[in-house]
Amino acid sequence: MIINGKNYRTIWLADDKKSIEIIDQRFLPFEFVIEKINNVEEMAAAIKEMHLRGAPLIGAAAGYGIYLACINGKDKKDFDDYIINMAKLLESTRPTAINLKWGLNRMLNEIKKTKTIDEKIETALKTAIIIADEDVEINRNIGLNGVKLIENIAKNKNGKTVEILTHCNAGALATVDIGTATASIYEAFNRKIDIHVWVEETRPRNQGKLTAWELQQAQVPNTVICDNTGGHLMQTGKVDIVIVGTDRTTSNGDVANKIGTYQKALAAADNNIPFYVALPSPTIDWTLISGKQIPIEERTEDEVLYIEGYLNKKVENVRLFAEKTKALNYGFDVTPARLITGLITEKGICKPHELEKFFGKMSV
Ligand code: MRU
């Protein structure tokens, strides 16, 4: 992703090879801050407190987190137990995005195949880098598959702007690079298709500010709307396609994504607007057969009761509600497969109920 003219990923191995660097998303879009993560506990805190976020990026962070654990634990007699405990610590940080567990399992399986601690450290680094690189490749292919949908709409509109609506941030910042929902958008923009993106604000954490910022960095035309506006835009013919991301998709094609996604799927269905989910394969939970089984993250009520903004050159938190007001804060909701037109995967586009047949059964 190009930020202020320079190419970045969201996470990478630091020059000292003993720490990891990430774009600290708590300060975006106001300040561009790079945070150095020195040990596995700091990585767990960075995931939990959302210095980094987005399902695919959390999966990559799990990989680098285990690498840090291997370095931190190298002199411990009970090295193997320590790594398993650190994997549990990382897994406990965010419950809904399955990429976290997927990344941890992959790391532990690879490490298990080696004997000496040096081999384990080397394998951990190699695997973490592969996970990160694969994420970028998967997203590139999602973009190449999804762009066909946008091209078809553009053809039918005779050159008129294709209007795309997206929710939350399923962009480059939610992945290692490129993004999932944004992959097709960036590909369409590169192919000079006339597009415009409606960016939903996405209360309470307002990840829409990240989407608007990264689209702006890439010069993709976009407009922020508050979450309540999406349905009206669909009803009045101002949306051609909805593309969102996912944090966990079950084998029957049900999709957990950022809270509010379900309402947009309902509005899209009511208005015959195609509703697509960009789905990288590590986000599929083959062990669950229905979205009803997905654990939904509940976060602090403060994210609802307060709002973050930029004041006097500082990111500040301002209270929105009276003292003693109570709030409820679910991070995700489930959109049933029946409301989803298609899943855009790195292998191609499939109907949600055909997911298992399309991929062939894969294990986590
Ligand atoms: O709580 P977040 O910000 O981690 O949630 C992110 C989302 O819900 C994204 O839409 C999802 O991870 C898909 S990301 C490519």
mmCIF file of C-alpha atoms and ligand atoms in Angstrom:
data_model
loop_
_atom_site.group_PDB
_atom_site.id
_atom_site.type_symbol
_atom_site.label_atom_id
_atom_site.label_comp_id
_atom_site.label_asym_id
_atom_site.label_seq_id
_atom_site.Cartn_x
_atom_site.Cartn_y
_atom_site.Cartn_z
ATOM 1 C CA MET A 1 0.000 0.000 0.000
ATOM 2 C CA ILE A 2 1.327 3.416 -0.893
ATOM 3 C CA ILE A 3 1.351 5.810 2.076
ATOM 4 C CA ASN A 4 2.672 9.300 1.501
ATOM 5 C CA GLY A 5 4.384 8.024 -1.645
ATOM 6 C CA LYS A 6 6.125 5.063 0.063
ATOM 7 C CA ASN A 7 5.237 1.377 -0.198
ATOM 8 C CA TYR A 8 4.252 -0.297 3.100
ATOM 9 C CA ARG A 9 2.872 -3.532 4.410
ATOM 10 C CA THR A 10 1.013 -3.447 7.736
ATOM 11 C CA ILE A 11 3.459 -5.819 9.481
ATOM 12 C CA TRP A 12 7.082 -6.801 8.868
ATOM 13 C CA LEU A 13 10.251 -8.152 10.474
ATOM 14 C CA ALA A 14 12.347 -5.309 11.920
ATOM 15 C CA ASP A 15 15.943 -4.804 10.770
ATOM 16 C CA ASP A 16 17.249 -6.264 14.061
ATOM 17 C CA LYS A 17 15.426 -9.544 13.112
ATOM 18 C CA LYS A 18 14.388 -9.885 16.783
ATOM 19 C CA SER A 19 11.333 -7.648 16.747
ATOM 20 C CA ILE A 20 8.347 -6.929 14.532
ATOM 21 C CA GLU A 21 7.119 -3.591 13.240
ATOM 22 C CA ILE A 22 3.505 -2.713 12.562
ATOM 23 C CA ILE A 23 1.510 0.291 11.441
ATOM 24 C CA ASP A 24 -0.177 1.367 14.688
ATOM 25 C CA GLN A 25 -3.758 1.884 13.526
ATOM 26 C CA ARG A 26 -4.884 3.614 16.732
ATOM 27 C CA PHE A 27 -3.526 6.893 15.416
ATOM 28 C CA LEU A 28 -4.826 6.705 11.849
ATOM 29 C CA PRO A 29 -5.885 8.646 9.884
ATOM 30 C CA PHE A 30 -4.390 11.528 11.831
ATOM 31 C CA GLU A 31 -0.876 10.325 12.529
ATOM 32 C CA PHE A 32 1.217 7.673 10.818
ATOM 33 C CA VAL A 33 2.946 5.768 13.632
ATOM 34 C CA ILE A 34 5.100 2.648 13.359
ATOM 35 C CA GLU A 35 5.204 0.543 16.518
ATOM 36 C CA LYS A 36 7.993 -1.861 17.414
ATOM 37 C CA ILE A 37 6.746 -5.088 19.029
ATOM 38 C CA ASN A 38 9.512 -6.611 21.139
ATOM 39 C CA ASN A 39 7.975 -9.748 22.610
ATOM 40 C CA VAL A 40 4.972 -12.035 22.423
ATOM 41 C CA GLU A 41 3.157 -10.281 25.290
ATOM 42 C CA GLU A 42 3.392 -6.985 23.411
ATOM 43 C CA MET A 43 2.020 -8.719 20.302
ATOM 44 C CA ALA A 44 -0.915 -10.099 22.314
ATOM 45 C CA ALA A 45 -1.643 -6.608 23.679
ATOM 46 C CA ALA A 46 -1.360 -5.077 20.177
ATOM 47 C CA ILE A 47 -3.975 -7.523 18.848
ATOM 48 C CA LYS A 48 -6.312 -7.151 21.852
ATOM 49 C CA GLU A 49 -6.133 -3.350 21.966
ATOM 50 C CA MET A 50 -6.417 -3.178 18.170
ATOM 51 C CA HIS A 51 -3.129 -1.475 17.339
ATOM 52 C CA LEU A 52 -3.565 -3.839 14.422
ATOM 53 C CA ARG A 53 -6.856 -5.411 13.385
ATOM 54 C CA GLY A 54 -8.733 -7.105 10.572
ATOM 55 C CA ALA A 55 -8.975 -10.894 10.343
ATOM 56 C CA PRO A 56 -6.155 -11.617 7.847
ATOM 57 C CA LEU A 57 -3.758 -9.235 9.581
ATOM 58 C CA ILE A 58 -4.521 -10.844 12.951
ATOM 59 C CA GLY A 59 -3.604 -14.211 11.356
ATOM 60 C CA ALA A 60 -0.252 -12.807 10.198
ATOM 61 C CA ALA A 61 0.327 -11.236 13.629
ATOM 62 C CA ALA A 62 -0.267 -14.656 15.213
ATOM 63 C CA GLY A 63 2.559 -16.009 13.048
ATOM 64 C CA TYR A 64 5.016 -13.292 14.031
ATOM 65 C CA GLY A 65 3.789 -13.532 17.657
ATOM 66 C CA ILE A 66 4.837 -17.184 17.813
ATOM 67 C CA TYR A 67 8.191 -16.289 16.267
ATOM 68 C CA LEU A 68 8.700 -13.738 19.071
ATOM 69 C CA ALA A 69 7.655 -16.384 21.627
ATOM 70 C CA CYS A 70 10.330 -18.723 20.230
ATOM 71 C CA ILE A 71 12.989 -16.043 20.696
ATOM 72 C CA ASN A 72 11.680 -15.052 24.165
ATOM 73 C CA GLY A 73 11.578 -18.668 25.336
ATOM 74 C CA LYS A 74 14.824 -19.942 23.849
ATOM 75 C CA ASP A 75 16.559 -20.412 27.213
ATOM 76 C CA LYS A 76 13.558 -21.994 28.925
ATOM 77 C CA LYS A 77 13.811 -25.677 29.920
ATOM 78 C CA ASP A 78 10.096 -26.157 29.189
ATOM 79 C CA PHE A 79 10.320 -24.460 25.761
ATOM 80 C CA ASP A 80 7.506 -26.499 24.147
ATOM 81 C CA ASP A 81 5.048 -25.834 27.002
ATOM 82 C CA TYR A 82 5.966 -22.153 26.942
ATOM 83 C CA ILE A 83 5.174 -21.893 23.213
ATOM 84 C CA ILE A 84 1.824 -23.635 23.706
ATOM 85 C CA ASN A 85 0.962 -21.252 26.553
ATOM 86 C CA MET A 86 1.920 -18.237 24.462
ATOM 87 C CA ALA A 87 -0.249 -19.572 21.615
ATOM 88 C CA LYS A 88 -3.133 -19.754 24.116
ATOM 89 C CA LEU A 89 -2.416 -16.185 25.206
ATOM 90 C CA LEU A 90 -2.499 -14.976 21.592
ATOM 91 C CA GLU A 91 -5.655 -16.968 20.845
ATOM 92 C CA SER A 92 -7.470 -15.420 23.812
ATOM 93 C CA THR A 93 -7.091 -11.882 22.442
ATOM 94 C CA ARG A 94 -9.889 -11.848 19.850
ATOM 95 C CA PRO A 95 -12.523 -14.583 19.604
ATOM 96 C CA THR A 96 -14.327 -14.095 16.281
ATOM 97 C CA ALA A 97 -11.676 -13.864 13.549
ATOM 98 C CA ILE A 98 -10.723 -17.480 12.825
ATOM 99 C CA ASN A 99 -7.494 -16.415 11.083
ATOM 100 C CA LEU A 100 -5.939 -16.061 14.528
ATOM 101 C CA LYS A 101 -6.462 -19.730 15.387
ATOM 102 C CA TRP A 102 -5.623 -20.777 11.830
ATOM 103 C CA GLY A 103 -2.295 -18.913 11.964
ATOM 104 C CA LEU A 104 -1.432 -20.315 15.396
ATOM 105 C CA ASN A 105 -2.223 -23.896 14.366
ATOM 106 C CA ARG A 106 -0.119 -23.547 11.252
ATOM 107 C CA MET A 107 2.822 -22.194 13.255
ATOM 108 C CA LEU A 108 2.578 -24.910 15.937
ATOM 109 C CA ASN A 109 2.308 -27.675 13.329
ATOM 110 C CA GLU A 110 5.434 -26.488 11.513
ATOM 111 C CA ILE A 111 7.438 -26.021 14.724
ATOM 112 C CA LYS A 112 6.430 -29.498 15.896
ATOM 113 C CA LYS A 113 8.252 -31.009 12.911
ATOM 114 C CA THR A 114 11.653 -29.681 14.092
ATOM 115 C CA LYS A 115 13.997 -30.853 16.875
ATOM 116 C CA THR A 116 16.423 -28.217 18.168
ATOM 117 C CA ILE A 117 15.457 -24.800 19.508
ATOM 118 C CA ASP A 118 17.479 -23.118 16.761
ATOM 119 C CA GLU A 119 15.543 -25.074 14.148
ATOM 120 C CA LYS A 120 12.273 -24.100 15.831
ATOM 121 C CA ILE A 121 13.178 -20.404 15.769
ATOM 122 C CA GLU A 122 14.241 -20.610 12.126
ATOM 123 C CA THR A 123 11.066 -22.491 11.142
ATOM 124 C CA ALA A 124 8.875 -20.050 13.073
ATOM 125 C CA LEU A 125 10.317 -17.091 11.197
ATOM 126 C CA LYS A 126 10.117 -18.822 7.835
ATOM 127 C CA THR A 127 6.478 -19.827 8.406
ATOM 128 C CA ALA A 128 5.454 -16.379 9.680
ATOM 129 C CA ILE A 129 6.923 -14.791 6.552
ATOM 130 C CA ILE A 130 5.171 -17.352 4.327
ATOM 131 C CA ILE A 131 1.808 -16.632 6.027
ATOM 132 C CA ALA A 132 2.273 -12.900 5.425
ATOM 133 C CA ASP A 133 3.376 -13.359 1.803
ATOM 134 C CA GLU A 134 0.526 -15.773 1.095
ATOM 135 C CA ASP A 135 -1.987 -13.261 2.417
ATOM 136 C CA VAL A 136 -0.845 -10.722 -0.168
ATOM 137 C CA GLU A 137 -1.019 -13.313 -2.950
ATOM 138 C CA ILE A 138 -4.495 -14.478 -1.873
ATOM 139 C CA ASN A 139 -5.758 -10.898 -1.889
ATOM 140 C CA ARG A 140 -4.239 -10.234 -5.306
ATOM 141 C CA ASN A 141 -6.191 -13.218 -6.668
ATOM 142 C CA ILE A 142 -9.395 -12.146 -4.905
ATOM 143 C CA GLY A 143 -8.971 -8.828 -6.721
ATOM 144 C CA LEU A 144 -8.476 -10.505 -10.100
ATOM 145 C CA ASN A 145 -11.624 -12.580 -9.573
ATOM 146 C CA GLY A 146 -13.798 -9.837 -8.090
ATOM 147 C CA VAL A 147 -12.926 -7.219 -10.697
ATOM 148 C CA LYS A 148 -14.933 -9.210 -13.256
ATOM 149 C CA LEU A 149 -18.103 -8.349 -11.329
ATOM 150 C CA ILE A 150 -17.267 -4.652 -11.450
ATOM 151 C CA GLU A 151 -16.340 -4.854 -15.140
ATOM 152 C CA ASN A 152 -19.712 -6.427 -15.940
ATOM 153 C CA ILE A 153 -21.605 -3.730 -14.047
ATOM 154 C CA ALA A 154 -19.546 -1.042 -15.828
ATOM 155 C CA LYS A 155 -20.464 -2.552 -19.222
ATOM 156 C CA ASN A 156 -24.160 -2.557 -18.360
ATOM 157 C CA LYS A 157 -23.994 1.058 -17.154
ATOM 158 C CA ASN A 158 -22.459 2.230 -20.435
ATOM 159 C CA GLY A 159 -19.509 3.945 -18.816
ATOM 160 C CA LYS A 160 -21.466 5.542 -15.965
ATOM 161 C CA THR A 161 -19.743 5.391 -12.545
ATOM 162 C CA VAL A 162 -20.008 2.042 -10.768
ATOM 163 C CA GLU A 163 -21.173 2.666 -7.199
ATOM 164 C CA ILE A 164 -19.746 0.255 -4.613
ATOM 165 C CA LEU A 165 -20.708 0.167 -0.945
ATOM 166 C CA THR A 166 -18.437 -1.296 1.708
ATOM 167 C CA HIS A 167 -18.638 -1.686 5.483
ATOM 168 C CA CYS A 168 -15.879 -1.464 8.113
ATOM 169 C CA ASN A 169 -12.296 -1.712 6.857
ATOM 170 C CA ALA A 170 -11.660 -4.802 4.783
ATOM 171 C CA GLY A 171 -8.852 -2.919 3.110
ATOM 172 C CA ALA A 172 -5.084 -3.142 2.978
ATOM 173 C CA LEU A 173 -4.950 -2.108 6.645
ATOM 174 C CA ALA A 174 -7.023 -5.153 7.649
ATOM 175 C CA THR A 175 -4.619 -7.483 5.844
ATOM 176 C CA VAL A 176 -0.887 -7.603 5.169
ATOM 177 C CA ASP A 177 -1.538 -5.638 1.974
ATOM 178 C CA ILE A 178 -4.167 -4.946 -0.735
ATOM 179 C CA GLY A 179 -7.185 -5.896 1.387
ATOM 180 C CA THR A 180 -9.985 -8.348 0.663
ATOM 181 C CA ALA A 181 -13.091 -6.255 -0.147
ATOM 182 C CA THR A 182 -10.841 -3.504 -1.518
ATOM 183 C CA ALA A 183 -8.794 -5.892 -3.705
ATOM 184 C CA SER A 184 -11.410 -5.813 -6.497
ATOM 185 C CA ILE A 185 -11.846 -2.075 -5.998
ATOM 186 C CA TYR A 186 -8.113 -1.375 -6.416
ATOM 187 C CA GLU A 187 -7.960 -3.718 -9.425
ATOM 188 C CA ALA A 188 -10.938 -1.932 -11.049
ATOM 189 C CA PHE A 189 -9.347 1.452 -10.374
ATOM 190 C CA ASN A 190 -6.031 0.269 -11.897
ATOM 191 C CA ARG A 191 -7.985 -0.872 -14.974
ATOM 192 C CA LYS A 192 -9.365 2.665 -15.216
ATOM 193 C CA ILE A 193 -12.979 1.640 -14.603
ATOM 194 C CA ASP A 194 -14.965 4.627 -13.354
ATOM 195 C CA ILE A 195 -15.797 3.708 -9.740
ATOM 196 C CA HIS A 196 -16.907 5.427 -6.576
ATOM 197 C CA VAL A 197 -17.000 3.864 -3.105
ATOM 198 C CA TRP A 198 -19.535 4.551 -0.357
ATOM 199 C CA VAL A 199 -17.609 4.022 2.873
ATOM 200 C CA GLU A 200 -19.719 3.235 5.918
ATOM 201 C CA GLU A 201 -18.510 4.915 9.071
ATOM 202 C CA THR A 202 -18.960 1.654 11.060
ATOM 203 C CA ARG A 203 -19.769 2.634 14.620
ATOM 204 C CA PRO A 204 -18.597 2.204 17.281
ATOM 205 C CA ARG A 205 -14.901 2.064 16.361
ATOM 206 C CA ASN A 206 -15.367 3.843 13.044
ATOM 207 C CA GLN A 207 -13.093 1.677 10.925
ATOM 208 C CA GLY A 208 -14.608 3.551 7.964
ATOM 209 C CA LYS A 209 -12.074 6.276 8.711
ATOM 210 C CA LEU A 210 -9.350 3.767 7.849
ATOM 211 C CA THR A 211 -11.063 2.756 4.610
ATOM 212 C CA ALA A 212 -11.623 6.366 3.545
ATOM 213 C CA TRP A 213 -7.989 7.179 4.341
ATOM 214 C CA GLU A 214 -6.465 4.270 2.478
ATOM 215 C CA LEU A 215 -8.725 4.809 -0.567
ATOM 216 C CA GLN A 216 -7.715 8.451 -0.493
ATOM 217 C CA GLN A 217 -4.024 7.465 -0.388
ATOM 218 C CA ALA A 218 -4.678 5.366 -3.504
ATOM 219 C CA GLN A 219 -6.746 8.203 -5.064
ATOM 220 C CA VAL A 220 -9.886 6.054 -5.352
ATOM 221 C CA PRO A 221 -12.980 8.341 -5.267
ATOM 222 C CA ASN A 222 -14.950 7.716 -2.073
ATOM 223 C CA THR A 223 -17.506 9.268 0.243
ATOM 224 C CA VAL A 224 -18.103 8.457 3.906
ATOM 225 C CA ILE A 225 -21.675 7.831 5.021
ATOM 226 C CA CYS A 226 -22.959 7.115 8.484
ATOM 227 C CA ASP A 227 -24.156 3.551 8.935
ATOM 228 C CA ASN A 228 -27.831 4.503 8.790
ATOM 229 C CA THR A 229 -27.505 5.883 5.254
ATOM 230 C CA GLY A 230 -26.631 2.651 3.394
ATOM 231 C CA GLY A 231 -30.234 1.397 3.131
ATOM 232 C CA HIS A 232 -31.482 4.711 1.763
ATOM 233 C CA LEU A 233 -28.749 4.791 -0.883
ATOM 234 C CA MET A 234 -29.686 1.274 -1.980
ATOM 235 C CA GLN A 235 -33.385 2.132 -2.149
ATOM 236 C CA THR A 236 -32.727 5.214 -4.284
ATOM 237 C CA GLY A 237 -30.563 3.432 -6.877
ATOM 238 C CA LYS A 238 -27.218 4.781 -5.738
ATOM 239 C CA VAL A 239 -25.529 1.440 -5.062
ATOM 240 C CA ASP A 240 -24.658 -1.113 -7.787
ATOM 241 C CA ILE A 241 -22.869 -3.673 -5.625
ATOM 242 C CA VAL A 242 -22.000 -4.257 -1.969
ATOM 243 C CA ILE A 243 -18.624 -5.852 -1.176
ATOM 244 C CA VAL A 244 -17.628 -6.594 2.420
ATOM 245 C CA GLY A 245 -15.021 -8.706 4.203
ATOM 246 C CA THR A 246 -15.409 -11.511 6.707
ATOM 247 C CA ASP A 247 -13.899 -12.578 10.020
ATOM 248 C CA ARG A 248 -15.172 -16.141 9.904
ATOM 249 C CA THR A 249 -17.216 -18.024 7.329
ATOM 250 C CA THR A 250 -18.682 -21.397 8.236
ATOM 251 C CA SER A 251 -18.863 -24.371 5.881
ATOM 252 C CA ASN A 252 -22.531 -23.633 5.029
ATOM 253 C CA GLY A 253 -21.551 -20.158 3.746
ATOM 254 C CA ASP A 254 -22.754 -18.073 6.715
ATOM 255 C CA VAL A 255 -20.539 -15.021 7.219
ATOM 256 C CA ALA A 256 -19.515 -13.259 10.435
ATOM 257 C CA ASN A 257 -18.314 -9.736 9.743
ATOM 258 C CA LYS A 258 -18.253 -6.377 11.506
ATOM 259 C CA ILE A 259 -21.466 -5.495 13.326
ATOM 260 C CA GLY A 260 -23.973 -3.905 10.931
ATOM 261 C CA THR A 261 -23.096 -6.115 7.954
ATOM 262 C CA TYR A 262 -26.304 -8.167 8.388
ATOM 263 C CA GLN A 263 -28.505 -5.059 8.109
ATOM 264 C CA LYS A 264 -26.782 -4.108 4.851
ATOM 265 C CA ALA A 265 -27.328 -7.603 3.472
ATOM 266 C CA LEU A 266 -31.049 -7.297 4.300
ATOM 267 C CA ALA A 267 -31.276 -3.927 2.597
ATOM 268 C CA ALA A 268 -29.369 -5.242 -0.437
ATOM 269 C CA ALA A 269 -31.698 -8.277 -0.712
ATOM 270 C CA ASP A 270 -34.781 -6.039 -0.478
ATOM 271 C CA ASN A 271 -33.469 -3.897 -3.316
ATOM 272 C CA ASN A 272 -32.070 -6.676 -5.547
ATOM 273 C CA ILE A 273 -28.542 -5.373 -5.164
ATOM 274 C CA PRO A 274 -25.746 -7.957 -5.415
ATOM 275 C CA PHE A 275 -24.134 -8.535 -2.024
ATOM 276 C CA TYR A 276 -20.660 -10.111 -2.198
ATOM 277 C CA VAL A 277 -18.234 -11.187 0.513
ATOM 278 C CA ALA A 278 -14.494 -11.213 -0.204
ATOM 279 C CA LEU A 279 -13.317 -14.421 1.448
ATOM 280 C CA PRO A 280 -9.691 -15.552 1.744
ATOM 281 C CA SER A 281 -9.536 -19.313 2.438
ATOM 282 C CA PRO A 282 -7.852 -18.943 5.891
ATOM 283 C CA THR A 283 -11.062 -17.207 7.015
ATOM 284 C CA ILE A 284 -13.137 -20.347 6.437
ATOM 285 C CA ASP A 285 -13.872 -22.344 9.581
ATOM 286 C CA TRP A 286 -14.462 -25.853 8.232
ATOM 287 C CA THR A 287 -15.129 -27.128 11.769
ATOM 288 C CA LEU A 288 -18.391 -25.175 12.065
ATOM 289 C CA ILE A 289 -21.467 -25.949 9.997
ATOM 290 C CA SER A 290 -23.478 -22.825 10.816
ATOM 291 C CA GLY A 291 -22.920 -19.166 11.632
ATOM 292 C CA LYS A 292 -24.972 -19.688 14.789
ATOM 293 C CA GLN A 293 -21.905 -21.477 16.258
ATOM 294 C CA ILE A 294 -19.542 -18.519 15.764
ATOM 295 C CA PRO A 295 -18.438 -16.838 19.017
ATOM 296 C CA ILE A 296 -19.263 -13.145 18.788
ATOM 297 C CA GLU A 297 -16.781 -10.786 20.402
ATOM 298 C CA GLU A 298 -18.227 -8.455 23.014
ATOM 299 C CA ARG A 299 -16.107 -5.400 23.670
ATOM 300 C CA THR A 300 -16.048 -2.688 26.309
ATOM 301 C CA GLU A 301 -19.063 -0.354 26.509
ATOM 302 C CA ASP A 302 -16.623 2.572 26.433
ATOM 303 C CA GLU A 303 -16.251 2.135 22.661
ATOM 304 C CA VAL A 304 -19.943 3.087 22.376
ATOM 305 C CA LEU A 305 -20.090 5.672 25.155
ATOM 306 C CA TYR A 306 -17.044 7.598 23.931
ATOM 307 C CA ILE A 307 -15.953 8.781 20.501
ATOM 308 C CA GLU A 308 -12.442 9.356 19.254
ATOM 309 C CA GLY A 309 -11.359 12.370 17.250
ATOM 310 C CA TYR A 310 -8.481 14.734 16.584
ATOM 311 C CA LEU A 311 -8.241 17.804 18.766
ATOM 312 C CA ASN A 312 -5.334 20.213 19.149
ATOM 313 C CA LYS A 313 -3.106 17.832 17.179
ATOM 314 C CA LYS A 314 -3.864 14.909 19.500
ATOM 315 C CA VAL A 315 -6.151 11.875 19.246
ATOM 316 C CA GLU A 316 -8.697 12.415 22.029
ATOM 317 C CA ASN A 317 -11.614 10.458 23.471
ATOM 318 C CA VAL A 318 -14.814 12.403 24.143
ATOM 319 C CA ARG A 319 -17.807 11.146 26.152
ATOM 320 C CA LEU A 320 -21.025 11.019 24.095
ATOM 321 C CA PHE A 321 -23.579 9.936 26.709
ATOM 322 C CA ALA A 322 -24.595 10.935 30.237
ATOM 323 C CA GLU A 323 -22.682 9.438 33.161
ATOM 324 C CA LYS A 324 -24.080 6.043 34.255
ATOM 325 C CA THR A 325 -25.548 5.339 30.783
ATOM 326 C CA LYS A 326 -25.139 1.646 29.976
ATOM 327 C CA ALA A 327 -24.125 0.360 26.559
ATOM 328 C CA LEU A 328 -23.828 -2.988 24.806
ATOM 329 C CA ASN A 329 -21.053 -3.542 22.269
ATOM 330 C CA TYR A 330 -21.039 -6.610 20.017
ATOM 331 C CA GLY A 331 -18.171 -6.509 17.533
ATOM 332 C CA PHE A 332 -19.671 -8.732 14.830
ATOM 333 C CA ASP A 333 -22.884 -10.157 13.434
ATOM 334 C CA VAL A 334 -23.700 -13.079 11.190
ATOM 335 C CA THR A 335 -25.126 -12.715 7.698
ATOM 336 C CA PRO A 336 -26.886 -15.931 6.665
ATOM 337 C CA ALA A 337 -25.759 -17.541 3.405
ATOM 338 C CA ARG A 338 -29.223 -16.993 1.847
ATOM 339 C CA LEU A 339 -28.628 -13.202 1.803
ATOM 340 C CA ILE A 340 -25.231 -13.464 0.096
ATOM 341 C CA THR A 341 -25.023 -13.374 -3.705
ATOM 342 C CA GLY A 342 -21.518 -14.816 -3.846
ATOM 343 C CA LEU A 343 -18.186 -15.348 -2.132
ATOM 344 C CA ILE A 344 -15.149 -13.888 -3.898
ATOM 345 C CA THR A 345 -12.276 -16.214 -3.041
ATOM 346 C CA GLU A 346 -8.721 -16.548 -4.324
ATOM 347 C CA LYS A 347 -9.890 -19.591 -6.329
ATOM 348 C CA GLY A 348 -12.841 -17.875 -7.968
ATOM 349 C CA ILE A 349 -16.386 -16.820 -7.128
ATOM 350 C CA CYS A 350 -18.850 -19.308 -5.685
ATOM 351 C CA LYS A 351 -22.338 -19.394 -4.213
ATOM 352 C CA PRO A 352 -22.219 -19.550 -0.389
ATOM 353 C CA HIS A 353 -23.999 -22.932 -0.224
ATOM 354 C CA GLU A 354 -21.451 -24.359 -2.685
ATOM 355 C CA LEU A 355 -18.422 -23.344 -0.603
ATOM 356 C CA GLU A 356 -17.544 -26.838 0.538
ATOM 357 C CA LYS A 357 -17.928 -28.344 -2.935
ATOM 358 C CA PHE A 358 -15.974 -25.442 -4.456
ATOM 359 C CA PHE A 359 -12.942 -25.864 -2.204
ATOM 360 C CA GLY A 360 -13.182 -29.562 -1.468
ATOM 361 C CA LYS A 361 -13.133 -30.215 2.265
ATOM 362 C CA MET A 362 -10.028 -28.622 3.798
ATOM 363 C CA SER A 363 -8.908 -28.988 7.420
ATOM 364 C CA VAL A 364 -8.005 -26.066 9.717
HETATM 365 O O1 MRU B 1 -12.817 -5.459 14.647
HETATM 366 P P1 MRU B 1 -11.995 -5.380 13.394
HETATM 367 O O2 MRU B 1 -11.655 -4.003 12.993
HETATM 368 O O3 MRU B 1 -10.781 -6.296 13.475
HETATM 369 O O4 MRU B 1 -12.960 -5.987 12.304
HETATM 370 C C1 MRU B 1 -12.581 -6.035 10.963
HETATM 371 C C2 MRU B 1 -13.652 -6.506 10.066
HETATM 372 O O5 MRU B 1 -14.743 -6.828 10.484
HETATM 373 C C3 MRU B 1 -13.312 -6.681 8.638
HETATM 374 O O6 MRU B 1 -14.413 -6.418 7.838
HETATM 375 C C4 MRU B 1 -12.912 -8.135 8.467
HETATM 376 O O7 MRU B 1 -11.833 -8.452 9.316
HETATM 377 C C5 MRU B 1 -12.596 -8.486 7.115
HETATM 378 S S1 MRU B 1 -11.010 -7.955 6.797
HETATM 379 C C6 MRU B 1 -10.277 -8.085 5.445
#
